[in-house]
Amino acid sequence: RALLINILTLERKTFYSNDNWFEMSYPGRWTVFEEEDGTYLFMDNDNWSGNLRITPMKFEGPDKARQKEKVKGFIREELENNKGSKLVKLGDMDTAHYVTDGQQGNMTIFYWVTGDKSTLLICTFSVDTDRLTEETVVKELNDGIESLQSIRIN
């Protein structure tokens, strides 16, 4: 039985956004929901230990270089406007990363703002602040980061 549980937790699925703007792999135990604003929500419904949200945005126009510069500019603004933000890599994409704690009730929210080509992705992982050190929450956050690392912009 323990072996079966370990195999199930290792299973990964591939997610494709509706307009095929991006794809990524995610843990097979997670459920995917699409919210009305086009945001995608990923979480373990059976054992909630936090959730990952990805909101994609597309810059339109004929000039691809200008679209790519808009994505980069948005990431720079996030770095400038959010205390403690750092430039990190998600895969090969530059990413603004920062954490807010306790500002949304008792929630800690991890942010990654990234993108490529004409697609910007605003990604968050939210968890109860009181549970941050729990082993299951740390694993869920790491699974979220691994999922974000796998993103491919199409």
Tab-separated table of C-alpha atoms in Angstrom:
chain	number	residue	atom	x	y	z
A	1	ARG	CA	0.000	0.000	0.000
A	2	ALA	CA	2.808	2.474	0.843
A	3	LEU	CA	4.431	1.773	-2.519
A	4	LEU	CA	1.128	2.448	-4.297
A	5	ILE	CA	0.766	5.795	-2.493
A	6	ASN	CA	4.339	6.761	-3.445
A	7	ILE	CA	3.700	5.916	-7.098
A	8	LEU	CA	0.513	7.992	-7.105
A	9	THR	CA	2.251	10.996	-5.583
A	10	LEU	CA	5.000	10.821	-8.228
A	11	GLU	CA	2.567	10.720	-11.166
A	12	ARG	CA	2.571	13.953	-13.159
A	13	LYS	CA	0.105	15.242	-15.723
A	14	THR	CA	0.496	17.834	-18.449
A	15	PHE	CA	-1.696	20.931	-18.437
A	16	TYR	CA	-2.426	22.940	-21.593
A	17	SER	CA	-4.070	26.354	-21.188
A	18	ASN	CA	-7.281	26.886	-23.164
A	19	ASP	CA	-5.730	29.015	-25.891
A	20	ASN	CA	-2.521	26.943	-25.778
A	21	TRP	CA	-0.564	29.973	-24.514
A	22	PHE	CA	1.408	27.766	-22.121
A	23	GLU	CA	1.791	24.236	-20.846
A	24	MET	CA	3.302	22.656	-17.737
A	25	SER	CA	3.471	19.424	-15.795
A	26	TYR	CA	1.844	19.177	-12.362
A	27	PRO	CA	1.296	16.519	-9.678
A	28	GLY	CA	-1.321	13.925	-10.627
A	29	ARG	CA	-3.061	14.298	-7.251
A	30	TRP	CA	-3.929	17.936	-8.023
A	31	THR	CA	-7.256	19.056	-9.437
A	32	VAL	CA	-7.372	21.878	-11.989
A	33	PHE	CA	-10.098	24.537	-12.017
A	34	GLU	CA	-10.564	27.457	-14.373
A	35	GLU	CA	-11.915	30.587	-12.728
A	36	GLU	CA	-14.130	33.117	-14.515
A	37	ASP	CA	-11.273	35.589	-15.076
A	38	GLY	CA	-9.199	32.980	-16.957
A	39	THR	CA	-7.060	32.103	-13.935
A	40	TYR	CA	-6.139	28.454	-13.464
A	41	LEU	CA	-6.200	26.983	-9.956
A	42	PHE	CA	-4.245	23.821	-9.056
A	43	MET	CA	-4.615	22.071	-5.705
A	44	ASP	CA	-4.991	18.783	-3.889
A	45	ASN	CA	-8.722	18.649	-3.094
A	46	ASP	CA	-8.359	15.688	-0.751
A	47	ASN	CA	-5.566	17.106	1.413
A	48	TRP	CA	-5.382	20.889	0.958
A	49	SER	CA	-1.946	22.209	1.795
A	50	GLY	CA	-1.974	25.323	-0.372
A	51	ASN	CA	-2.892	26.153	-3.930
A	52	LEU	CA	-1.188	27.358	-7.077
A	53	ARG	CA	-2.848	29.964	-9.300
A	54	ILE	CA	-1.685	31.027	-12.734
A	55	THR	CA	-3.182	34.017	-14.520
A	56	PRO	CA	-2.014	34.313	-18.129
A	57	MET	CA	-2.130	37.584	-20.078
A	58	LYS	CA	-1.319	38.126	-23.729
A	59	PHE	CA	0.070	41.322	-25.266
A	60	GLU	CA	-1.381	41.782	-28.745
A	61	GLY	CA	-0.029	43.587	-31.784
A	62	PRO	CA	1.957	42.997	-34.953
A	63	ASP	CA	5.377	43.798	-33.451
A	64	LYS	CA	6.666	40.672	-31.656
A	65	ALA	CA	9.747	42.461	-30.282
A	66	ARG	CA	7.492	45.113	-28.708
A	67	GLN	CA	5.277	42.421	-27.164
A	68	LYS	CA	8.326	40.697	-25.654
A	69	GLU	CA	9.570	44.047	-24.289
A	70	LYS	CA	6.172	44.657	-22.636
A	71	VAL	CA	6.510	41.292	-20.829
A	72	LYS	CA	10.048	42.188	-19.681
A	73	GLY	CA	8.886	45.672	-18.606
A	74	PHE	CA	6.085	44.225	-16.484
A	75	ILE	CA	8.573	41.904	-14.748
A	76	ARG	CA	10.936	44.866	-14.087
A	77	GLU	CA	8.045	46.852	-12.566
A	78	GLU	CA	7.232	43.951	-10.243
A	79	LEU	CA	10.862	43.903	-9.093
A	80	GLU	CA	10.837	47.666	-8.457
A	81	ASN	CA	7.432	47.830	-6.757
A	82	ASN	CA	7.522	44.872	-4.366
A	83	LYS	CA	9.658	44.887	-1.249
A	84	GLY	CA	12.044	41.956	-1.029
A	85	SER	CA	11.526	40.915	-4.642
A	86	LYS	CA	14.343	39.096	-6.425
A	87	LEU	CA	15.094	38.211	-10.012
A	88	VAL	CA	15.109	34.401	-10.314
A	89	LYS	CA	14.813	31.904	-13.147
A	90	LEU	CA	11.840	29.665	-13.832
A	91	GLY	CA	13.232	27.351	-16.444
A	92	ASP	CA	14.988	29.809	-18.735
A	93	MET	CA	12.585	32.703	-18.055
A	94	ASP	CA	13.449	35.760	-15.971
A	95	THR	CA	11.013	35.973	-13.070
A	96	ALA	CA	10.186	38.487	-10.351
A	97	HIS	CA	9.724	36.537	-7.103
A	98	TYR	CA	8.527	37.822	-3.735
A	99	VAL	CA	6.479	36.749	-0.730
A	100	THR	CA	3.758	38.553	1.196
A	101	ASP	CA	2.801	37.185	4.580
A	102	GLY	CA	-0.256	37.912	6.639
A	103	GLN	CA	-1.477	40.682	4.331
A	104	GLN	CA	-4.418	38.573	3.112
A	105	GLY	CA	-5.842	37.529	6.474
A	106	ASN	CA	-3.777	34.619	7.715
A	107	MET	CA	-2.379	33.714	4.277
A	108	THR	CA	1.186	33.772	3.007
A	109	ILE	CA	1.367	34.272	-0.743
A	110	PHE	CA	4.404	33.453	-2.860
A	111	TYR	CA	4.522	35.370	-6.174
A	112	TRP	CA	6.300	34.618	-9.435
A	113	VAL	CA	5.734	37.026	-12.328
A	114	THR	CA	7.242	35.680	-15.512
A	115	GLY	CA	6.695	35.158	-19.203
A	116	ASP	CA	8.152	35.074	-22.669
A	117	LYS	CA	7.240	36.095	-26.181
A	118	SER	CA	3.888	37.907	-25.800
A	119	THR	CA	2.613	35.935	-22.775
A	120	LEU	CA	2.863	37.155	-19.175
A	121	LEU	CA	2.098	34.764	-16.311
A	122	ILE	CA	1.245	35.901	-12.803
A	123	CYS	CA	1.687	32.878	-10.546
A	124	THR	CA	0.925	32.590	-6.846
A	125	PHE	CA	1.060	29.879	-4.234
A	126	SER	CA	-1.174	30.578	-1.209
A	127	VAL	CA	-1.068	28.811	2.133
A	128	ASP	CA	-2.210	29.365	5.714
A	129	THR	CA	0.621	31.236	7.455
A	130	ASP	CA	0.218	29.050	10.561
A	131	ARG	CA	0.983	25.937	8.487
A	132	LEU	CA	4.114	27.154	6.680
A	133	THR	CA	6.499	24.795	8.470
A	134	GLU	CA	4.335	21.670	8.148
A	135	GLU	CA	6.002	18.951	6.083
A	136	THR	CA	2.958	18.537	3.805
A	137	VAL	CA	2.849	22.291	3.095
A	138	VAL	CA	6.585	22.465	2.345
A	139	LYS	CA	6.170	19.520	-0.054
A	140	GLU	CA	3.175	21.155	-1.725
A	141	LEU	CA	5.099	24.418	-2.189
A	142	ASN	CA	8.036	22.498	-3.666
A	143	ASP	CA	5.633	20.681	-6.014
A	144	GLY	CA	4.287	24.086	-7.048
A	145	ILE	CA	7.784	25.394	-7.760
A	146	GLU	CA	8.624	22.253	-9.741
A	147	SER	CA	5.435	22.767	-11.767
A	148	LEU	CA	6.344	26.395	-12.464
A	149	GLN	CA	9.856	25.326	-13.502
A	150	SER	CA	8.270	23.101	-16.175
A	151	ILE	CA	6.284	25.906	-17.868
A	152	ARG	CA	6.686	26.269	-21.595
A	153	ILE	CA	5.291	29.312	-23.376
A	154	ASN	CA	3.852	28.353	-26.786
